[in-house]
Tab-separated table of C-alpha atoms and ligand atoms in Angstrom:
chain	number	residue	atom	x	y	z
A	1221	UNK	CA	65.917	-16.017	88.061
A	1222	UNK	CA	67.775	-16.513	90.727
A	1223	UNK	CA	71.286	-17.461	90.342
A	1224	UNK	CA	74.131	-18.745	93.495
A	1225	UNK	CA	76.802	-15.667	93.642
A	1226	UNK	CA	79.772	-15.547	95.187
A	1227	UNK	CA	81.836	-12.621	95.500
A	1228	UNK	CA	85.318	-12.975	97.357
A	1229	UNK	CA	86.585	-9.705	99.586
A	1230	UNK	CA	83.142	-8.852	99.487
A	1231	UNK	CA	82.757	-7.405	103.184
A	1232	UNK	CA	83.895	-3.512	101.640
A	1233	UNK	CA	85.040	-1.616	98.986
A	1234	UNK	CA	84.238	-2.544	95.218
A	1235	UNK	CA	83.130	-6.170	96.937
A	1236	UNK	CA	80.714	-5.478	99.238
A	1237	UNK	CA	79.294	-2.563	96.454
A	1238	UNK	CA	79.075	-5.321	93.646
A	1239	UNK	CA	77.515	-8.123	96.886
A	1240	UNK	CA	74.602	-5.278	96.908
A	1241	UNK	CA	74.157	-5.506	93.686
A	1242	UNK	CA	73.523	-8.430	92.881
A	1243	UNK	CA	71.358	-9.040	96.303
A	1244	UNK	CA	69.246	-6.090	95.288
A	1245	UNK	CA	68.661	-8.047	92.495
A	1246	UNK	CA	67.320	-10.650	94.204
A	1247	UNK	CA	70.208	-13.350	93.726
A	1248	UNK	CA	71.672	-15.707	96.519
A	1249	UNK	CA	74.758	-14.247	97.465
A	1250	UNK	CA	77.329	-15.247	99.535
A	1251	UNK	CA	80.575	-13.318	100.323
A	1252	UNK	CA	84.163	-14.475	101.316
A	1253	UNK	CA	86.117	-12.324	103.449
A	1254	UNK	CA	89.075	-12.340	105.799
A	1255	UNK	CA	89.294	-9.974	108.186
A	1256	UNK	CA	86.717	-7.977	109.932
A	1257	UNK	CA	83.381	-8.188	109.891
A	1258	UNK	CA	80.950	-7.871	107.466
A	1259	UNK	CA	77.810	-5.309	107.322
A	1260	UNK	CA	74.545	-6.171	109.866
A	1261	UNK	CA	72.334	-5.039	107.338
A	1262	UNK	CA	73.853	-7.031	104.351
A	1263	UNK	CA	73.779	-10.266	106.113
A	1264	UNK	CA	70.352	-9.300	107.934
A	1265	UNK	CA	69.386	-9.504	104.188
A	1266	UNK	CA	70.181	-13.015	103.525
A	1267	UNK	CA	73.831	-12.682	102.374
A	1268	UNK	CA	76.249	-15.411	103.616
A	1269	UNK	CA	78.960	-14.533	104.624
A	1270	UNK	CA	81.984	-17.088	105.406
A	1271	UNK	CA	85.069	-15.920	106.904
A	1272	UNK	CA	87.720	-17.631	104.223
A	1273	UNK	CA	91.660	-16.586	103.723
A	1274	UNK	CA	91.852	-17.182	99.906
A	1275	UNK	CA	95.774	-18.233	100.477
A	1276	UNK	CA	94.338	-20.976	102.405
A	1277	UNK	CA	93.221	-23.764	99.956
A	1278	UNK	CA	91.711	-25.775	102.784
A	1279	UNK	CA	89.789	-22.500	103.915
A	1280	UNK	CA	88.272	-22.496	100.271
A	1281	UNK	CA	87.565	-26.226	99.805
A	1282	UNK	CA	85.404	-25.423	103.664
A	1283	UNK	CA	83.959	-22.031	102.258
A	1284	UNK	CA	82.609	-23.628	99.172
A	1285	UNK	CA	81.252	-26.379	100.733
A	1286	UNK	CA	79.072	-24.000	102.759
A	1287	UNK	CA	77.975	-21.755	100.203
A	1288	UNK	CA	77.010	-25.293	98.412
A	1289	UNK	CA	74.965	-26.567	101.085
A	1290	UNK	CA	73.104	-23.005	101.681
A	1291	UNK	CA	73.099	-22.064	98.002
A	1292	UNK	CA	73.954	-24.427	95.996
A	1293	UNK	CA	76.410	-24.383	93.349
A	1294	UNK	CA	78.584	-21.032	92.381
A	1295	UNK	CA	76.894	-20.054	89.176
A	1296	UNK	CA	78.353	-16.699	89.280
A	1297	UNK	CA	82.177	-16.023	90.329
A	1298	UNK	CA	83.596	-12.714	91.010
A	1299	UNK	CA	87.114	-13.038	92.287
A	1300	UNK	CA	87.555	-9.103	93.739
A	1301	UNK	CA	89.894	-10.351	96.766
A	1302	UNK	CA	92.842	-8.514	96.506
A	1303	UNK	CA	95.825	-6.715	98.353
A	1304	UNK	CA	98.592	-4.293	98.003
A	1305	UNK	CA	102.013	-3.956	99.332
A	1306	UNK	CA	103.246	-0.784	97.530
A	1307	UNK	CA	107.633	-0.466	97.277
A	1308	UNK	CA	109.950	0.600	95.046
A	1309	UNK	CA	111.552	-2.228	93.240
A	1310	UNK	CA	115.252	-1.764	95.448
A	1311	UNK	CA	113.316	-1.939	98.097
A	1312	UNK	CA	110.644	-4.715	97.768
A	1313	UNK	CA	111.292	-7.754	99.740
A	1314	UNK	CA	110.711	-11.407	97.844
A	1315	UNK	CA	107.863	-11.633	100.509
A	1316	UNK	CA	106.527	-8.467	99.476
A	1317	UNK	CA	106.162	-10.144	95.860
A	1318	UNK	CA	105.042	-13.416	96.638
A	1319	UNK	CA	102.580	-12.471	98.885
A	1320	UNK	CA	101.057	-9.790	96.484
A	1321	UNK	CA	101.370	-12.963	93.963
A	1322	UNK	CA	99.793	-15.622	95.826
A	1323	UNK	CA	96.201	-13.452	97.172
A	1324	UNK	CA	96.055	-11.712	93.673
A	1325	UNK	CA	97.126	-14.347	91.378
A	1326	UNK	CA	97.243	-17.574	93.301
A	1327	UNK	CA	94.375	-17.057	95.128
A	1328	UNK	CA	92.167	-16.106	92.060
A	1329	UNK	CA	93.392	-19.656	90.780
A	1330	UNK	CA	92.073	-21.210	94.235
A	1331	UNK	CA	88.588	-19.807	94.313
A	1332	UNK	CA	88.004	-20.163	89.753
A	1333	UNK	CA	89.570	-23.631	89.561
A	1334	UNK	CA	86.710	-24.932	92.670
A	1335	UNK	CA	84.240	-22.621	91.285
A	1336	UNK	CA	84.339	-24.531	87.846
A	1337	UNK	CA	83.995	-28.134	89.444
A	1338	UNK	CA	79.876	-26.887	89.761
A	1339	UNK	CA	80.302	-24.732	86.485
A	1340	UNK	CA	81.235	-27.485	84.520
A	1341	UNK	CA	78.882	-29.830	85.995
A	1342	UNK	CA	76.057	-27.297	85.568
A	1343	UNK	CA	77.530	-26.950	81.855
A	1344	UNK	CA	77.351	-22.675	82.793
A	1345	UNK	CA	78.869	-20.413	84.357
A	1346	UNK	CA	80.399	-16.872	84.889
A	1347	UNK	CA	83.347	-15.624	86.223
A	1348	UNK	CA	84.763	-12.190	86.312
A	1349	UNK	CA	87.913	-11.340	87.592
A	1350	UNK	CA	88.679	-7.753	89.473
A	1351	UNK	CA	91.921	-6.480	87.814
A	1352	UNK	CA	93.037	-3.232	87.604
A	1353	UNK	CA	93.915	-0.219	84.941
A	1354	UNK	CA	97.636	-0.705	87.042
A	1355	UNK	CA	97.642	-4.475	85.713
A	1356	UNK	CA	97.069	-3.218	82.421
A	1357	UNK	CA	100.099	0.053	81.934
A	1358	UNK	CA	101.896	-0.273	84.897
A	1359	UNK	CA	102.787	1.908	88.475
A	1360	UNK	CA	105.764	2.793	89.890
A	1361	UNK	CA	106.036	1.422	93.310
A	1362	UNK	CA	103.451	-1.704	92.321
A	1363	UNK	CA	105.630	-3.953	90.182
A	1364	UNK	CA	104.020	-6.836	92.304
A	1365	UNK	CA	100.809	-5.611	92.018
A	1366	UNK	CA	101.059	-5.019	88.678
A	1367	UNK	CA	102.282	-8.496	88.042
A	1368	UNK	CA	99.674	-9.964	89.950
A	1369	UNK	CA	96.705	-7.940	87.685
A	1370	UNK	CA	98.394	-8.240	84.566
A	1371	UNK	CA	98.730	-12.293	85.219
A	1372	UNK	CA	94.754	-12.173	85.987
A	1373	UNK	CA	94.244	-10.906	82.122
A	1374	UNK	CA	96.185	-13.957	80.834
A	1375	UNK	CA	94.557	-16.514	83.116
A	1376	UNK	CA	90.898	-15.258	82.226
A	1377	UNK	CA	91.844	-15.529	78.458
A	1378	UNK	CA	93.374	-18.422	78.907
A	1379	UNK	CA	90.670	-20.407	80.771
A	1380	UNK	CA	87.886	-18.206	77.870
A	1381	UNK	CA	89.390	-20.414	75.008
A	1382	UNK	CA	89.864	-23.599	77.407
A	1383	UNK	CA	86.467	-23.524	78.398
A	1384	UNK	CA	84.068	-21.735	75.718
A	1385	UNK	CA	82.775	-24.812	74.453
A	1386	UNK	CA	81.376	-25.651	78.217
A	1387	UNK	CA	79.680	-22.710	77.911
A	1388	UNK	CA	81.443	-20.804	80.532
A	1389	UNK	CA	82.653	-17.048	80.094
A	1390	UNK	CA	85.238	-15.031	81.935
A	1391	UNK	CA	85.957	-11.549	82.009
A	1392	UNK	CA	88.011	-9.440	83.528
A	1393	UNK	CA	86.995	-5.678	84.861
A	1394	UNK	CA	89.954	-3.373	84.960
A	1395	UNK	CA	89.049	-0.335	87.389
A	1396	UNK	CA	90.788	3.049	87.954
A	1397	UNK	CA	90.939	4.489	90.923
A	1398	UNK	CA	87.968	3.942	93.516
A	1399	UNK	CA	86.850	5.556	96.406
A	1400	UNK	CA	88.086	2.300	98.958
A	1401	UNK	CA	90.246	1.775	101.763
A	1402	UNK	CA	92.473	0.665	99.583
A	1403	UNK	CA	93.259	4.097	98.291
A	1404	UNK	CA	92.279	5.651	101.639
A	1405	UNK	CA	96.353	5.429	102.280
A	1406	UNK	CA	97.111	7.915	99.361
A	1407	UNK	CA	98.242	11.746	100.265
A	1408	UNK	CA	95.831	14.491	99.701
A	1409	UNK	CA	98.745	15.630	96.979
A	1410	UNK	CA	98.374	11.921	95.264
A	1411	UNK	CA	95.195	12.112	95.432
A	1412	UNK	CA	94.584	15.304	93.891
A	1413	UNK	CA	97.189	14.611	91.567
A	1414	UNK	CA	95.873	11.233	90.460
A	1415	UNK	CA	92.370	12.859	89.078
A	1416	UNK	CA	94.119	15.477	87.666
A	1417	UNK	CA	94.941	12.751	85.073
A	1418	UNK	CA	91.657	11.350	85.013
A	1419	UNK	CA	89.610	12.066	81.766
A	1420	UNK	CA	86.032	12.389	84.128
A	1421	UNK	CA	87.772	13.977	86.998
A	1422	UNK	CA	87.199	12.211	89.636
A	1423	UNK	CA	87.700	8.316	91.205
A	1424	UNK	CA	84.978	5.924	90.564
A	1425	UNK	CA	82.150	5.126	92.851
A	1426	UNK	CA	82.435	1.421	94.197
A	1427	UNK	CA	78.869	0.988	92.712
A	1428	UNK	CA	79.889	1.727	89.048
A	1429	UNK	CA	82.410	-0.982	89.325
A	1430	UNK	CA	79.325	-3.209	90.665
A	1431	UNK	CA	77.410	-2.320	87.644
A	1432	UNK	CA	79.927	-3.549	84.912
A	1433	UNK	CA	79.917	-6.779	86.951
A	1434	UNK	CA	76.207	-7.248	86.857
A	1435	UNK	CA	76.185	-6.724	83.286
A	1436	UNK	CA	79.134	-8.968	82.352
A	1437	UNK	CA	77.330	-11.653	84.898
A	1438	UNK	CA	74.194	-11.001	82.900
A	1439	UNK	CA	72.762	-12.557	80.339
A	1440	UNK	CA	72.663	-9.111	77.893
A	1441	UNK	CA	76.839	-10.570	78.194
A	1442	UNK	CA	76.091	-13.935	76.798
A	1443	UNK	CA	78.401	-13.393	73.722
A	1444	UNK	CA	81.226	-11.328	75.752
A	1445	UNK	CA	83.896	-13.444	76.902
A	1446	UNK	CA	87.853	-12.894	77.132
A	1447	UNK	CA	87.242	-9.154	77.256
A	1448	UNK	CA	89.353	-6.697	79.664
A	1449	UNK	CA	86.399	-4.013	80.645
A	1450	UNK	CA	88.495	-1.025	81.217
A	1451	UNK	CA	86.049	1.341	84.226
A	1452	UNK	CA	88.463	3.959	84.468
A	1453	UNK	CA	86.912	6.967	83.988
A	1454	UNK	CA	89.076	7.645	80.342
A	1455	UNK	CA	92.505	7.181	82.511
A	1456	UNK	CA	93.890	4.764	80.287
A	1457	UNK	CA	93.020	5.691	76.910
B	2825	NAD	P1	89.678	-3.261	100.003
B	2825	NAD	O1	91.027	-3.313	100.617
B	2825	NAD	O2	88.674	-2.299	100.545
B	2825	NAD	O3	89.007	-4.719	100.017
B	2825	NAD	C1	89.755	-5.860	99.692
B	2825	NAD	C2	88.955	-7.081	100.046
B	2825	NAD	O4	89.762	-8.226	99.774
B	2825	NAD	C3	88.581	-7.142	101.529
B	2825	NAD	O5	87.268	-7.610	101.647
B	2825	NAD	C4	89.539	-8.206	102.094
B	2825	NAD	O6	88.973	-8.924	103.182
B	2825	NAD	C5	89.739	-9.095	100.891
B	2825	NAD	N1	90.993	-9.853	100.968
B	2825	NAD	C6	92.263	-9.393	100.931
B	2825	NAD	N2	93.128	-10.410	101.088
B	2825	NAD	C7	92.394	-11.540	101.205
B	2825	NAD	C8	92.707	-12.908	101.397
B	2825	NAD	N3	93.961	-13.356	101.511
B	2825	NAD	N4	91.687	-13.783	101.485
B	2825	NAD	C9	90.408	-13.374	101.395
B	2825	NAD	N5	90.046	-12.096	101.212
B	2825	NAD	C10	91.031	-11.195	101.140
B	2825	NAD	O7	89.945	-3.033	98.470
B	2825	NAD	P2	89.021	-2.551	97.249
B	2825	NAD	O8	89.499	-1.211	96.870
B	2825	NAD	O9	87.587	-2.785	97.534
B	2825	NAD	O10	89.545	-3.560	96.138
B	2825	NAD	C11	88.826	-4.689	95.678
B	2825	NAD	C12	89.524	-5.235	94.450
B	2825	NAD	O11	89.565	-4.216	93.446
B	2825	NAD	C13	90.968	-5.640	94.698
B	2825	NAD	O12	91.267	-6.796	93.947
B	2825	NAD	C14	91.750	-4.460	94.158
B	2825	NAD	O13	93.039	-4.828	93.751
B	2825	NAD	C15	90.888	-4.021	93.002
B	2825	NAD	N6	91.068	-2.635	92.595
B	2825	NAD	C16	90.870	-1.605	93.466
B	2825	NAD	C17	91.052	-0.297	93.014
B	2825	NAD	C18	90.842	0.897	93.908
B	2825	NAD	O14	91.155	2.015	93.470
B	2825	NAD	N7	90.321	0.753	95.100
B	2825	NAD	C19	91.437	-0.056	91.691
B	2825	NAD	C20	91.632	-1.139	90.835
B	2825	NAD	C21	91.427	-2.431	91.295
């Protein structure tokens, strides 16, 4: 069956890895991103993709009425748009914070809370939320990020027990460290030093993020909801 995706940030990295997925799988998927542009051969293979700045809740309220006139209603939801500013705590400016805040956090907020207007209506839904194993035990040098992942855990639980009885599930996936741009910016020294810590030994593959997604969006996860899906290669046991 084929169900209306949409994955947000989902033009690289752990996005455009779990947008494959769930096209291979023959679902209509349509991706949000902001900058740059997405992949010929993705969109060459029916994936929509609408340029949309989740801090902008007028570029979201525009976004989803696209992917509802191509698609239809979001059935599926997986908020993976996210951003670091890395600083020590002395050093971090409020904007530094707030900005982390309002694309992790804020944004999340923009893109479920619309999502859930077609959920509801639709009486199903699914919606998993990209956190991170940093959101869960901390990082020097990411107290906003951290903030920001940790606060995704509490909103997904929260909205689990406000909206169970609608038959609507959300879950958040916690990764490790993935092979993305995101970590691209790390030394050869951090690097090394991070999967010297890592139970597997290595960082994950954007694609084994992808396939906790799938299954959480599937319906082998109709009776998961409220969990924190730790893909971290043992780093946080
Ligand atoms: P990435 O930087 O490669 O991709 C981030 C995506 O988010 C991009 O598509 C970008 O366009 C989008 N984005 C950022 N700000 C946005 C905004 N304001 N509006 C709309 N889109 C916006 O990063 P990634 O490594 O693929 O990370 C994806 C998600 O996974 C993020 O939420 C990140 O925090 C999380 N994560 C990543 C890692 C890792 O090691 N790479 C680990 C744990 C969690």
């Amino acid at each position: 069956m084929s169900r209306s995706v949409l994955v947000t940030g989902g033009n690289r990295g752990i996005g455009l890895a779990i947008a494959r997925a769930f096209a291979d799988a023959g679902d209509k998927v349509a991706i949000t991103y902001r900058s740059g542009e997405p992949p010929k051969d993705l969109t060459a293979a029916g994936v929509l993709a609408v340029k949309c700045d989740i801090t902008d809740a007028e570029m979201v309220e525009q976004a989803y009425k696209e992917i509802e006139e191509k698609h239809g209603a979001v059935e599926v939801l997986v908020a993976n748009a996210g951003i670091t500013k890395d600083q020590l705590l002395m050093r971090m400016s409020e904007e530094d914070f707030t900005s982390v805040l309002d694309t992790n956090l804020t944004g999340t907020f923009r893109v479920v809370k619309r999502a859930n207007r077609g959920m509801l209506r639709a009486k199903k839904g699914r919606v998993v939320l990209i956190s991170s194993v940093v959101g869960l035990y901390g990082s020097p040098g990411q107290a906003n990020y951290a903030a920001s992942k940790a606060g995704l855990v509490g909103f997904a639980r929260s909205l689990a027990r406000e909206l169970g009885s609608r038959n609507l599930t959300f879950n958040v996936v916690a990764p490790g460290f993935v092979d993305t741009d995101m970590t691209q910016v790390l030394t050869d020294e951090q690097r090394a030093n991070i999967v010297s810590q890592v139970p597997l030994g290595r960082y994950a593959k954007p694609e084994e993020i992808a396939a906790t997604v799938r299954f959480l969006a599937s319906d082998d996860a109709s009776y998961i909801t409220g969990a924190v899906i730790p893909v971290d290669g043992g780093l946080g046991m």
